[in-house]
Coordinates of C-alpha atoms in Angstrom, one line a residue:
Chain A
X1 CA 176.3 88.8 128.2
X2 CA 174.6 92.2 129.4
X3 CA 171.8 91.2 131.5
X4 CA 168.9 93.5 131.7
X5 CA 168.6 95.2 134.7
X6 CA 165.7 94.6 137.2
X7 CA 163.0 96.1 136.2
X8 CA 160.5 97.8 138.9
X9 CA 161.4 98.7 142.5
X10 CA 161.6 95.9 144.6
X11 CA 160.1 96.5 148.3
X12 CA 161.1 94.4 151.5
X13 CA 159.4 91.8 149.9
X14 CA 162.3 91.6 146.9
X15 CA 162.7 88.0 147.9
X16 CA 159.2 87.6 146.0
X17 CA 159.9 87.0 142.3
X18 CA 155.7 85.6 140.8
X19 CA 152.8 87.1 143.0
X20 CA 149.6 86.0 141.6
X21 CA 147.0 87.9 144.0
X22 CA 143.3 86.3 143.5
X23 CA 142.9 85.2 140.0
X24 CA 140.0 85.0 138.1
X25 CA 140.2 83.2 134.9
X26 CA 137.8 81.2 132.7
X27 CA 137.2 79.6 129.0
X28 CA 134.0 80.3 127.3
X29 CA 132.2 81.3 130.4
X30 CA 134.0 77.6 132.0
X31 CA 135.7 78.8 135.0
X32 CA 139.1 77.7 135.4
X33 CA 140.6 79.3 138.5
X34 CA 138.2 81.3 141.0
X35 CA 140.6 83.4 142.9
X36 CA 144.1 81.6 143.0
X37 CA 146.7 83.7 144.7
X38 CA 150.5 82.1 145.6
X39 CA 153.9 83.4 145.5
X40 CA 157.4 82.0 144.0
X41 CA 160.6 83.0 146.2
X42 CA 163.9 84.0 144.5
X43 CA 166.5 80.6 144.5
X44 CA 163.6 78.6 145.4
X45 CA 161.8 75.1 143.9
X46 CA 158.4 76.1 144.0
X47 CA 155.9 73.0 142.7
X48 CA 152.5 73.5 141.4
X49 CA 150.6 70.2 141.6
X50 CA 147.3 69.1 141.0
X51 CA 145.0 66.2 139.4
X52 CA 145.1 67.2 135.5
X53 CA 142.9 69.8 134.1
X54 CA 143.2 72.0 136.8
X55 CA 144.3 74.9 134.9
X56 CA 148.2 74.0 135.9
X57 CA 149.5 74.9 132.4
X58 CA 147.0 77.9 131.8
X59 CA 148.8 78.8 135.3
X60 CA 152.2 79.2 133.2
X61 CA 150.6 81.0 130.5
X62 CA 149.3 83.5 132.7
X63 CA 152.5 84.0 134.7
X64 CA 154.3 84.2 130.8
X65 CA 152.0 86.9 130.3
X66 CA 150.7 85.0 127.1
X67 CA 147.6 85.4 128.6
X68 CA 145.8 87.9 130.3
X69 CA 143.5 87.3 134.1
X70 CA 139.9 88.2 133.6
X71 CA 140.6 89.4 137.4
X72 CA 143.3 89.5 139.7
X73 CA 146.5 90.7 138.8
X74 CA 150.2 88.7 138.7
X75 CA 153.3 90.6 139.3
X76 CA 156.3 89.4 138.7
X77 CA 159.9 91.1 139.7
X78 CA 157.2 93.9 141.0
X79 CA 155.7 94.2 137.9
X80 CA 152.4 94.1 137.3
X81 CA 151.7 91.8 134.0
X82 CA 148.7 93.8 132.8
X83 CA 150.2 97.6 132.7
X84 CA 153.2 96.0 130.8
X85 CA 153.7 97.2 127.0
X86 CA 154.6 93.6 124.3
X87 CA 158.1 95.3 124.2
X88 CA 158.2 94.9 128.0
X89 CA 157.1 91.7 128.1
X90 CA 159.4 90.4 125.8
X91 CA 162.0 91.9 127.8
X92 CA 160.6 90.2 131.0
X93 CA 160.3 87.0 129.1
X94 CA 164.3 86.9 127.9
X95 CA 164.5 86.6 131.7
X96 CA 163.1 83.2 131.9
X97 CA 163.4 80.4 130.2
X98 CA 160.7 77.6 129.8
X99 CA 160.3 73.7 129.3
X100 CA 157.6 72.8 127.7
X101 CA 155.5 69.4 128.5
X102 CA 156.7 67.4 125.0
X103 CA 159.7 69.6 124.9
X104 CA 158.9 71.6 122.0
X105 CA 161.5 72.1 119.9
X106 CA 161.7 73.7 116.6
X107 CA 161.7 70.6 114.3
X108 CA 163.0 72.0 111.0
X109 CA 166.4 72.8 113.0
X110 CA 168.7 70.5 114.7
X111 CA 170.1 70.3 118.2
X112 CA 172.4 72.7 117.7
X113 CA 170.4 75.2 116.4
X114 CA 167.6 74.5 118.6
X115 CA 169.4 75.7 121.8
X116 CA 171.4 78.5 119.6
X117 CA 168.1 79.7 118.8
X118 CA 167.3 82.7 121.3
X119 CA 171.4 83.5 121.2
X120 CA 170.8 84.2 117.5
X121 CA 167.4 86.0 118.0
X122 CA 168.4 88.1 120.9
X123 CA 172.3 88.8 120.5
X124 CA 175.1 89.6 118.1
X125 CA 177.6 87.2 119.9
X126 CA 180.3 86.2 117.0
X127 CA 179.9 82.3 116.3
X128 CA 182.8 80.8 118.1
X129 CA 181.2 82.3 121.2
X130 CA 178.2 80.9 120.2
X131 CA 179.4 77.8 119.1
X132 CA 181.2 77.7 122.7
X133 CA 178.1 78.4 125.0
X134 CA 175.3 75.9 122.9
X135 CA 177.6 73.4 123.8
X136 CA 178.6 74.1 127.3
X137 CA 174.8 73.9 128.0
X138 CA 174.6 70.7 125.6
X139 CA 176.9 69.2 128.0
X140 CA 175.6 70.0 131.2
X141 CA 172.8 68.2 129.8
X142 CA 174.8 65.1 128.5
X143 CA 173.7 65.3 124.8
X144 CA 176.7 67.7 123.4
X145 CA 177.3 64.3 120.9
X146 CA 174.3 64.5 119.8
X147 CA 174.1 68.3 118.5
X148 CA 174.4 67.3 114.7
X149 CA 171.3 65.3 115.1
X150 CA 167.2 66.4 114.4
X151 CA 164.5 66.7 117.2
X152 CA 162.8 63.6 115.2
X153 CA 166.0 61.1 115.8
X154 CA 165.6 62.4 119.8
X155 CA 163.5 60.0 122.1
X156 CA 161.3 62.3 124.7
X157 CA 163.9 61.7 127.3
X158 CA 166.3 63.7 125.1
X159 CA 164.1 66.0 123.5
X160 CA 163.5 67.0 126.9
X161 CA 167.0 67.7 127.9
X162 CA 167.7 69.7 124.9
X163 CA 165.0 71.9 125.5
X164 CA 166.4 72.0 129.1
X165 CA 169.4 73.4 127.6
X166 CA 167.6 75.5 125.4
X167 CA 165.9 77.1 128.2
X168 CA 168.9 77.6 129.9
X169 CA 171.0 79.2 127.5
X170 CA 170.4 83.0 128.0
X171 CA 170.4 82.0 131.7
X172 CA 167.8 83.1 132.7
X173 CA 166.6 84.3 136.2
X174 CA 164.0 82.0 136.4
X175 CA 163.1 78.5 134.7
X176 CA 159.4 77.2 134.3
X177 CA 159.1 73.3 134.0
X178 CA 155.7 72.8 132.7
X179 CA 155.3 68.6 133.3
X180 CA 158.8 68.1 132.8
X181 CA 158.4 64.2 133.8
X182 CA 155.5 62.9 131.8
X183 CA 155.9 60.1 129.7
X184 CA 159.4 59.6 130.8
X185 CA 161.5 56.3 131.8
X186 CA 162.7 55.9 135.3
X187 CA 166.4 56.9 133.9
X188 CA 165.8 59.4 132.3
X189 CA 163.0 61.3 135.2
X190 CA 165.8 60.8 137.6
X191 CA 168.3 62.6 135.3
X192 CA 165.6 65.9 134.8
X193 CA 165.3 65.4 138.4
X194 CA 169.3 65.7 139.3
X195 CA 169.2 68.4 136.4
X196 CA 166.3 70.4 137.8
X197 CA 168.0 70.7 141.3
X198 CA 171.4 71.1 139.9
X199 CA 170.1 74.0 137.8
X200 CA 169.0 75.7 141.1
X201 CA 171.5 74.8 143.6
X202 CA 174.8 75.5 141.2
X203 CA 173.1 78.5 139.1
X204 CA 170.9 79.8 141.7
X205 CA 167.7 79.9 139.4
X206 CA 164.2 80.1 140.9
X207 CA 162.4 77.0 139.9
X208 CA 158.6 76.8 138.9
X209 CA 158.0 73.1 138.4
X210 CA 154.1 71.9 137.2
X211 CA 153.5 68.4 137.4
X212 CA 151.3 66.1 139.3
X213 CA 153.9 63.7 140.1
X214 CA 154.0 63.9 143.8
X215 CA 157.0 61.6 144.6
X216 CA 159.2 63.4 142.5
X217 CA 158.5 66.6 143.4
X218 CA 158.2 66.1 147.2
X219 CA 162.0 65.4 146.7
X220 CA 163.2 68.7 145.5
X221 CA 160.9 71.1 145.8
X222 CA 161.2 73.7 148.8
X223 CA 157.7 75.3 148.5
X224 CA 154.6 73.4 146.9
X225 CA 150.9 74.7 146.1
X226 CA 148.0 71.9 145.7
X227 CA 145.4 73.0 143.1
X228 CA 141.9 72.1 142.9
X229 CA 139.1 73.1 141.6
X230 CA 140.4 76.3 140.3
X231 CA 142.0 77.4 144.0
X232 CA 144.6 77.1 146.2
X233 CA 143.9 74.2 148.3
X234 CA 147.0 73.4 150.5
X235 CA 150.5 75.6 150.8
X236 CA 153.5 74.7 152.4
X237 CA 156.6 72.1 152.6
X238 CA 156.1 68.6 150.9
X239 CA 156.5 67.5 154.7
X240 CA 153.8 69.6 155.4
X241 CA 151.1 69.0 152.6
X242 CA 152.3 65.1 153.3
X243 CA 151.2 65.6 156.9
X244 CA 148.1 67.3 156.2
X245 CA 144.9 65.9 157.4
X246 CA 142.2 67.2 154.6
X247 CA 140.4 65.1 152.9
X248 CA 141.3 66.5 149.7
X249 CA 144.9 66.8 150.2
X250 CA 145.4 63.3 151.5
X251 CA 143.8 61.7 148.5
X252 CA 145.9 63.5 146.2
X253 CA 149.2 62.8 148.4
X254 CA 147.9 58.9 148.8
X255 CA 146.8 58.5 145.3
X256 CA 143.6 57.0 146.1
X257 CA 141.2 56.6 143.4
X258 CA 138.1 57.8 145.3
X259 CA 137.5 60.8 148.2
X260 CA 136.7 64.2 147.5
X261 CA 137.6 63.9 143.8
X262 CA 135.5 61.4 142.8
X263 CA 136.4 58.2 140.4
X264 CA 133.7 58.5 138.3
X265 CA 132.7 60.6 136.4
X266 CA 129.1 62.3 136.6
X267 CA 126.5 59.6 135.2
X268 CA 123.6 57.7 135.0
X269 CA 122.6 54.6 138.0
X270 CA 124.6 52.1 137.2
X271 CA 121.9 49.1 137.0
X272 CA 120.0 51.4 135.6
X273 CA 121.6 52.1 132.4
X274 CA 123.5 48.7 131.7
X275 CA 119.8 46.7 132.4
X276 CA 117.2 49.4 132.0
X277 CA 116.6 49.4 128.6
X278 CA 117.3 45.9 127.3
X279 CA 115.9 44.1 131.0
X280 CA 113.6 41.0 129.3
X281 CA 114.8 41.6 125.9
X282 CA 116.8 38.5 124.4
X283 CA 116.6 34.9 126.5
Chain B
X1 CA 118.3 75.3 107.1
X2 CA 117.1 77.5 109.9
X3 CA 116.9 80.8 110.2
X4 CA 119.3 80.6 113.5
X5 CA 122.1 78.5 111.7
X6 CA 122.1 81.0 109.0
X7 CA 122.3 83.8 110.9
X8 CA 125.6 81.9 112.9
X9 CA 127.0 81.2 109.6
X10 CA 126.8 84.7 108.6
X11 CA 128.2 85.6 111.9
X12 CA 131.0 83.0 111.2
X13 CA 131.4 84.1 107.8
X14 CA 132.1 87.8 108.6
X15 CA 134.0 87.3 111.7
X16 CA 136.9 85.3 109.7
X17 CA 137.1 88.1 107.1
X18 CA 137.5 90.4 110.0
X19 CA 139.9 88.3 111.5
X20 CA 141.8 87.7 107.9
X21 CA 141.8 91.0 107.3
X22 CA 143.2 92.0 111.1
X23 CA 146.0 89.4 110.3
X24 CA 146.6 90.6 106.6
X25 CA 147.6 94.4 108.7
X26 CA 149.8 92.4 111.0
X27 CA 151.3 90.6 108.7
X28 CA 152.1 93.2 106.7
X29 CA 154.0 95.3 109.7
X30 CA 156.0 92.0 110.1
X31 CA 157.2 92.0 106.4
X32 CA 159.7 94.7 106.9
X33 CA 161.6 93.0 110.3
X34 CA 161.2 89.7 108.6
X35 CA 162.7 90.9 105.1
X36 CA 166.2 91.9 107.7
X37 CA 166.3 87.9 108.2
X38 CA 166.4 87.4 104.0
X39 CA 168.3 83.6 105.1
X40 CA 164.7 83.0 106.7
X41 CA 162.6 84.4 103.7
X42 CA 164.9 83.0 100.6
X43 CA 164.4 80.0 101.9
X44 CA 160.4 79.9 102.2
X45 CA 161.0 80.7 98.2
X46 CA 163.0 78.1 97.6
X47 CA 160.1 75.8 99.3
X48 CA 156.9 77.7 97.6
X49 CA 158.9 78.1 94.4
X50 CA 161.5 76.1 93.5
X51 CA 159.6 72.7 95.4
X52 CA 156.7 73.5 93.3
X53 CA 158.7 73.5 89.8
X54 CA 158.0 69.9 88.3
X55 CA 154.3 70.1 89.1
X56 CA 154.3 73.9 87.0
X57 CA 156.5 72.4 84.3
X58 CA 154.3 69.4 83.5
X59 CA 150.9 71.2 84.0
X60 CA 152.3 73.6 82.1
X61 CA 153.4 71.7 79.0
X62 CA 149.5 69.9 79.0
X63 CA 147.8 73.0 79.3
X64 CA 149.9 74.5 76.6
X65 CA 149.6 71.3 74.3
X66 CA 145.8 70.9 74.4
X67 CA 145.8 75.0 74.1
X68 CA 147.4 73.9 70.7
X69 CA 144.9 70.9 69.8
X70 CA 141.8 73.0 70.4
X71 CA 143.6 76.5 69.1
X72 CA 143.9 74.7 66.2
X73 CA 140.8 73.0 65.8
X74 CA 138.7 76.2 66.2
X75 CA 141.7 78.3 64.4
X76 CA 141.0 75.7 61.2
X77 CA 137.7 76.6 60.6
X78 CA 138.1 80.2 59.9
X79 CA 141.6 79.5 57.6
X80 CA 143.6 81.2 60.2
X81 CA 145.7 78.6 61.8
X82 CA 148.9 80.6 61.3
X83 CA 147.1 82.7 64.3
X84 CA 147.5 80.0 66.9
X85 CA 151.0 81.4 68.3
X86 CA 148.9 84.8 69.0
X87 CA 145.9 82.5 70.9
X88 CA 148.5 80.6 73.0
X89 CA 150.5 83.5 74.1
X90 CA 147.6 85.2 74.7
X91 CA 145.2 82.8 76.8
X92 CA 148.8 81.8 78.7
X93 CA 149.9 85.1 79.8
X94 CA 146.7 86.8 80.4
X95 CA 144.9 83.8 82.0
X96 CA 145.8 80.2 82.0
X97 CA 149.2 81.0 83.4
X98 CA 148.5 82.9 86.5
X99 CA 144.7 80.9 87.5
X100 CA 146.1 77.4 86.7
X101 CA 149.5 78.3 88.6
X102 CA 147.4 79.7 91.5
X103 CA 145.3 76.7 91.8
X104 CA 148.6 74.4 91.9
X105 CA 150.1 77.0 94.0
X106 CA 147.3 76.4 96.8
X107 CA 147.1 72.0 96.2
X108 CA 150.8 72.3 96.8
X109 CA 152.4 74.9 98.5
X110 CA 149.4 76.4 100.2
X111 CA 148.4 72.8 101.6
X112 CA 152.1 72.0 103.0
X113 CA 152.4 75.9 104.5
X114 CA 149.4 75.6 106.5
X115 CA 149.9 71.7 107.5
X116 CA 153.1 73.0 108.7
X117 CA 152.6 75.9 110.7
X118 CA 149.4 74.6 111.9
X119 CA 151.8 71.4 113.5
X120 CA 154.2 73.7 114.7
X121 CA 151.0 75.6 116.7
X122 CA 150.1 71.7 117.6
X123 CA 153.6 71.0 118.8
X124 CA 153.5 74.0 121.1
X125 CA 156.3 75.0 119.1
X126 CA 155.0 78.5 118.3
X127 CA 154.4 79.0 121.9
X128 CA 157.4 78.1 122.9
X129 CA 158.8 81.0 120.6
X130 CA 156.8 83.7 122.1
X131 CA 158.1 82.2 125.6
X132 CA 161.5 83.0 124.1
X133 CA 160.5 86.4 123.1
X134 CA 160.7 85.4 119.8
X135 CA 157.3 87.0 117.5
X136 CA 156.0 83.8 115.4
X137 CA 154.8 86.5 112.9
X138 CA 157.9 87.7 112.1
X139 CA 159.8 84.4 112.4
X140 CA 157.4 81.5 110.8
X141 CA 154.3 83.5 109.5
X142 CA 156.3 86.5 107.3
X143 CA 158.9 84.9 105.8
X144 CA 156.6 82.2 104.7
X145 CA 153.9 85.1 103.5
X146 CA 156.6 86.9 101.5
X147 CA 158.1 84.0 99.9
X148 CA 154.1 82.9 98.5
X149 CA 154.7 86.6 97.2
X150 CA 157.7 86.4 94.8
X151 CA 157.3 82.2 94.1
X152 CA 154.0 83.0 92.5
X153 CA 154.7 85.3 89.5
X154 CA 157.8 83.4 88.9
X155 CA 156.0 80.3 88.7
X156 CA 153.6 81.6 86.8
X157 CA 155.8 82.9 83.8
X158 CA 157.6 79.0 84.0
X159 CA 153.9 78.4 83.4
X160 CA 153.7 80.4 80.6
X161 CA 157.2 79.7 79.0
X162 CA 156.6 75.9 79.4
X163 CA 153.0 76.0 77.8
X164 CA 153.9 78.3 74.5
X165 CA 156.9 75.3 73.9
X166 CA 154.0 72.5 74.9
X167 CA 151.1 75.0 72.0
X168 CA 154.1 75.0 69.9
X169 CA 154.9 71.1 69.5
X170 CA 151.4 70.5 69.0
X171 CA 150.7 73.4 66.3
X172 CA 153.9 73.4 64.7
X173 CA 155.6 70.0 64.6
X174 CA 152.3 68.0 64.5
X175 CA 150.1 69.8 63.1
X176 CA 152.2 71.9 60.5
X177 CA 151.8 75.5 61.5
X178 CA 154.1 77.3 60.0
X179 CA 156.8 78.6 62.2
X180 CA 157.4 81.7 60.8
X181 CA 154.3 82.6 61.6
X182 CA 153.6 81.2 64.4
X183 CA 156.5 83.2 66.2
X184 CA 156.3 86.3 64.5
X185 CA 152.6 86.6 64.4
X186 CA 152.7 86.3 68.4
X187 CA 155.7 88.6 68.4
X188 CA 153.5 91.7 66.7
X189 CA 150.3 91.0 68.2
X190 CA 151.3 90.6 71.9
X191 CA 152.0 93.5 73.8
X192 CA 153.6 94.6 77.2
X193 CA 149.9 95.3 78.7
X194 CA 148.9 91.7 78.3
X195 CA 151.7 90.7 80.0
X196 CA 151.3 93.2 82.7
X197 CA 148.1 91.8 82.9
X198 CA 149.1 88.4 84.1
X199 CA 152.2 89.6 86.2
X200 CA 149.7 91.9 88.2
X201 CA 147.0 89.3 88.4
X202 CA 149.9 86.9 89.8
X203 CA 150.8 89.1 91.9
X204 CA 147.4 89.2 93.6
X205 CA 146.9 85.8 93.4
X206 CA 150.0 85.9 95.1
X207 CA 148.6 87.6 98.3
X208 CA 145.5 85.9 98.5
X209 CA 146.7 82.4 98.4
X210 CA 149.5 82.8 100.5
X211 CA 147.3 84.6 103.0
X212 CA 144.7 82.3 103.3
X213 CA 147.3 79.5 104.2
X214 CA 149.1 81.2 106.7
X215 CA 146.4 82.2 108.1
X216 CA 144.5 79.1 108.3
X217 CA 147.9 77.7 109.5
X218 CA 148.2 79.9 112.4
X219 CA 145.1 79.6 113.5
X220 CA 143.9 76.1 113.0
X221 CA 142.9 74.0 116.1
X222 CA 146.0 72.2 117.9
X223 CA 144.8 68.9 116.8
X224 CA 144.8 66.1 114.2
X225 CA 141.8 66.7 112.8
X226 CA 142.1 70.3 113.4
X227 CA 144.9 70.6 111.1
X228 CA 143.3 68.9 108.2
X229 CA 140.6 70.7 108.4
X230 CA 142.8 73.6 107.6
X231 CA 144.6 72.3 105.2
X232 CA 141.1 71.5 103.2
X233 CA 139.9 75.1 104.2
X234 CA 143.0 76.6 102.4
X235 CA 142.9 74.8 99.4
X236 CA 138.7 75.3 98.4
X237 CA 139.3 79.0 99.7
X238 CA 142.6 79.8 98.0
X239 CA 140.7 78.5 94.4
X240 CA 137.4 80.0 94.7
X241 CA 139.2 83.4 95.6
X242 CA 141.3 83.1 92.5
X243 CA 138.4 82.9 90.3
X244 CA 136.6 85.6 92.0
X245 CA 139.0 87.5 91.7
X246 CA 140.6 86.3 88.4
X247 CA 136.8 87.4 87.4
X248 CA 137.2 90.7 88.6
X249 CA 140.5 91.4 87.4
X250 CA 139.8 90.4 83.5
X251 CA 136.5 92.9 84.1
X252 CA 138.9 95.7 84.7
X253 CA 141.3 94.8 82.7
X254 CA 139.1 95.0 79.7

């Protein structure tokens, strides 16, 4: 398959495939990141975690280019999202490949089709090559007996993988894992685990991997970020963001229901509102 | 109601048209790359038209057996039964057959295409799409547009077919029409304008219903009750614009 050529020139930073340089976003005046700025290296696991509602996913979306910063910019292979034309973009997009949190396949097509899907959009490959690549990446997922069968008769685990091989079947330069391990069994996070490092030691593909399950990810991942509260708050090597000493950092690393984040959420005294009103009502 | 909320719904109120009519542009851009996919766009006929079939056939065959009773009824009074072939055909082809089919059209197929795209936006499937650089206009919303388009004539002249046989057992075998002139009466007295008239009004109705639930599909809120809210919006828009514009349409016509 012809893969499109690099697009951009790439400095002495060329090792830098996402740069998102001070970020401004927000949703109906809500702000959701106040100046985020990190950077994804080629070949390497990069993870994004955070509490939920940080803006992980809307994080993807802006690095996909489905939506645009209200300030900042994000370049990616040194090109800067916002100057790109929708042909462009589309172009940059057949470069990655995405897994989406429930998997998302296309439910009115089986497993076959599913992951033959972007092969039949984007190329005229005759159908015994076609045939022969869907289910070389079926296997490296462990489901090619199961590509006769609809995204309904898959459990999550499964529906997962598929859309693992899905995402991988244009092989793409670089994969986003948006919450690849929610909801799933032990077996079955260990298996998108062993997939997720496989696909980037044996193919080489720079890894972008969103989730807020610290364990996991501290396993695999060579660079991490720590969102909160719509910034950047920690950088470095699981070791390192382990080892750290803020507060902020340490509760999120610990899992401790109360620090910096608090438990609960904004309200009322507590006395107050469960006896206030009703204090000398009924005997 | 305050002067405020009417102001918003106003506001509300012209900002969907605007937005409809934005979509409508894009849509139509998409019809040409989708129409080089016809695999894609046969099959959104076969699941506008040929899924909506028994529910055309039977309404069909009521509408065209009460046309009969009450053709007959107010036919008998003036002597001129024999001229109930000419009323059905007529009140068919120039209106019962494309309103009645375009009001089924948006309870069945309208309904079903905006549930179904409006689950696919909930399943993040349409996203996932554009992630693969594939456009969910051209793929899911253009073929499904364009299939609305040819389903509805078609199912409107089943419509009309069904409901002249439904007038006909009525006038003739029950109520002893004559035959002869039933048929040939109809045969002389309807002309190809009156049927242009329906296929053209059809044709409209076409548009707007299939429109109106691919829009509201595409754009309803990723959630439960997001998508059934849809779903109602398309069906009480879909039939209030066919009588508008079935009213406007006869006013020309005339």
């Amino acid at each position: 398959m012809q893969r499109p050529a690099a697009a951009g020139s790439l400095g002495p930073d060329n090792d830098i495939i996402v740069d998102v340089r001070d970020v401004h976003y927000a949703v109906n005046a809500r702000p959701i990141f106040n100046g985020i700025s990190l950077t994804v290296r080629r070949g390497r696991i990069t993870a994004i975690m955070g509490p939920s509602g940080t803006g992980k996913s809307t994080l993807l979306r802006l690095i996909t280019a489905q939506i645009q910063p209200d300030r900042g910019s994000i370049v990616v292979w040194g090109n800067d999202l916002s100057t790109l034309k929708p042909g462009e973009i589309y172009g940059m997009r057949k470069r990655m490949g995405m897994l989406f949190q429930q998997g998302a396949l296309l439910t009115d097509l089986n497993v076959f089709e599913n992951v033959a899907f972007p092969l039949r959009e984007h190329t005229k490959l005759p159908e015994p090559v076609i045939r022969a690549l869907v289910l070389t990446k079926l296997h490296a997922v462990g489901l090619r007996g199961a590509a006769e069968l609809m995204p309904a008769e898959l459990s999550g685990g499964m529906a997962r993988r598929v859309a693992l091989a899905r995402a991988i079947v244009m092989d793409p330069d670089v994969l986003i894992y948006d919450e690849p391990f929610v909801g799933l069994d032990p077996i079955s996070m260990g298996v998108i685990l062993r997939l997720i490092r496989s696909m980037n030691e044996g193919l080489g593909i720079t890894s972008i991997v969103v989730s807020h399950d610290v364990q996991e990810l501290s396993t695999i991942a060579h660079d991490s970020y720590l969102l909160s509260g719509g910034r950047v708050v920690a950088a470095g090597t699981p070791q390192e963001l382990a080892a750290s000493t803020s507060g902020e950092v340490r509760q999120f690393m610990t899992g401790s229901d109360d620090g910096p984040v608090p438990f609960h959420y904004p309200a009322p005294d507590y006395a107050q509102q469960l006896f206030g009103d009703s204090r000398g009502g009924r005997r | 109601m305050s002067a405020a909320t009417d102001t918003n719904l106003i506001v509300r109120f012209v900002r969907t048209v605007g937005q409809s009519a934005l979509f409508f542009l894009s849509l139509l851009r998409h019809v040409i790359p989708a129409l080089a996919r016809p695999r894609l766009v046969v099959h959104q006929i076969y699941n506008a038209g040929a899924r909506s079939l028994i529910v055309i056939m039977l309404s069909g065959f009521f509408v065209g057996a009460v046309l009969g009773l009450q053709g007959f009824d107010l036919l008998q009074r003036f002597g001129s039964e024999e001229a109930l072939g000419v009323a059905a055909a007529l009140g068919l082809l120039k209106e019962l057959s494309p309103v009645v089919t375009a009001l089924l059209f948006a309870g069945r197929a309208g309904t079903s295409l905006t549930s179904e795209i409006g689950l696919m936006r909930a399943t993040e499937q349409l996203q996932a799409m554009e992630v693969m650089a594939v456009d969910p206009m051209r793929y899911v919303a253009a073929p499904r547009f364009i299939g609305g388009i040819v389903a509805m004539p078609l199912l409107a002249a089943v419509f009309s077919i069904v409901g002249l046989y439904g007038a006909q057992l009525v006038g003739v075998q029950l109520m002893g029409v004559d035959p002869g002139s039933f048929w040939s009466q109809m045969q002389s007295a309807v002309e190809l304008n009156d049927v242009t008239e329906g296929v053209i009004k059809s044709l409209v109705f076409g548009v707007a219903c299939s429109l109106i639930a691919v829009f509201e599909g595409y754009h309803a809120t990723p959630t439960a009750e997001g998508v059934g809210l849809a779903t109602t919006r398309t069906v009480v828009a879909s039939s209030v614009l066919t009588l508008l514009l079935d009213l406007m349409m006869t006013a020309t016509f005339l």
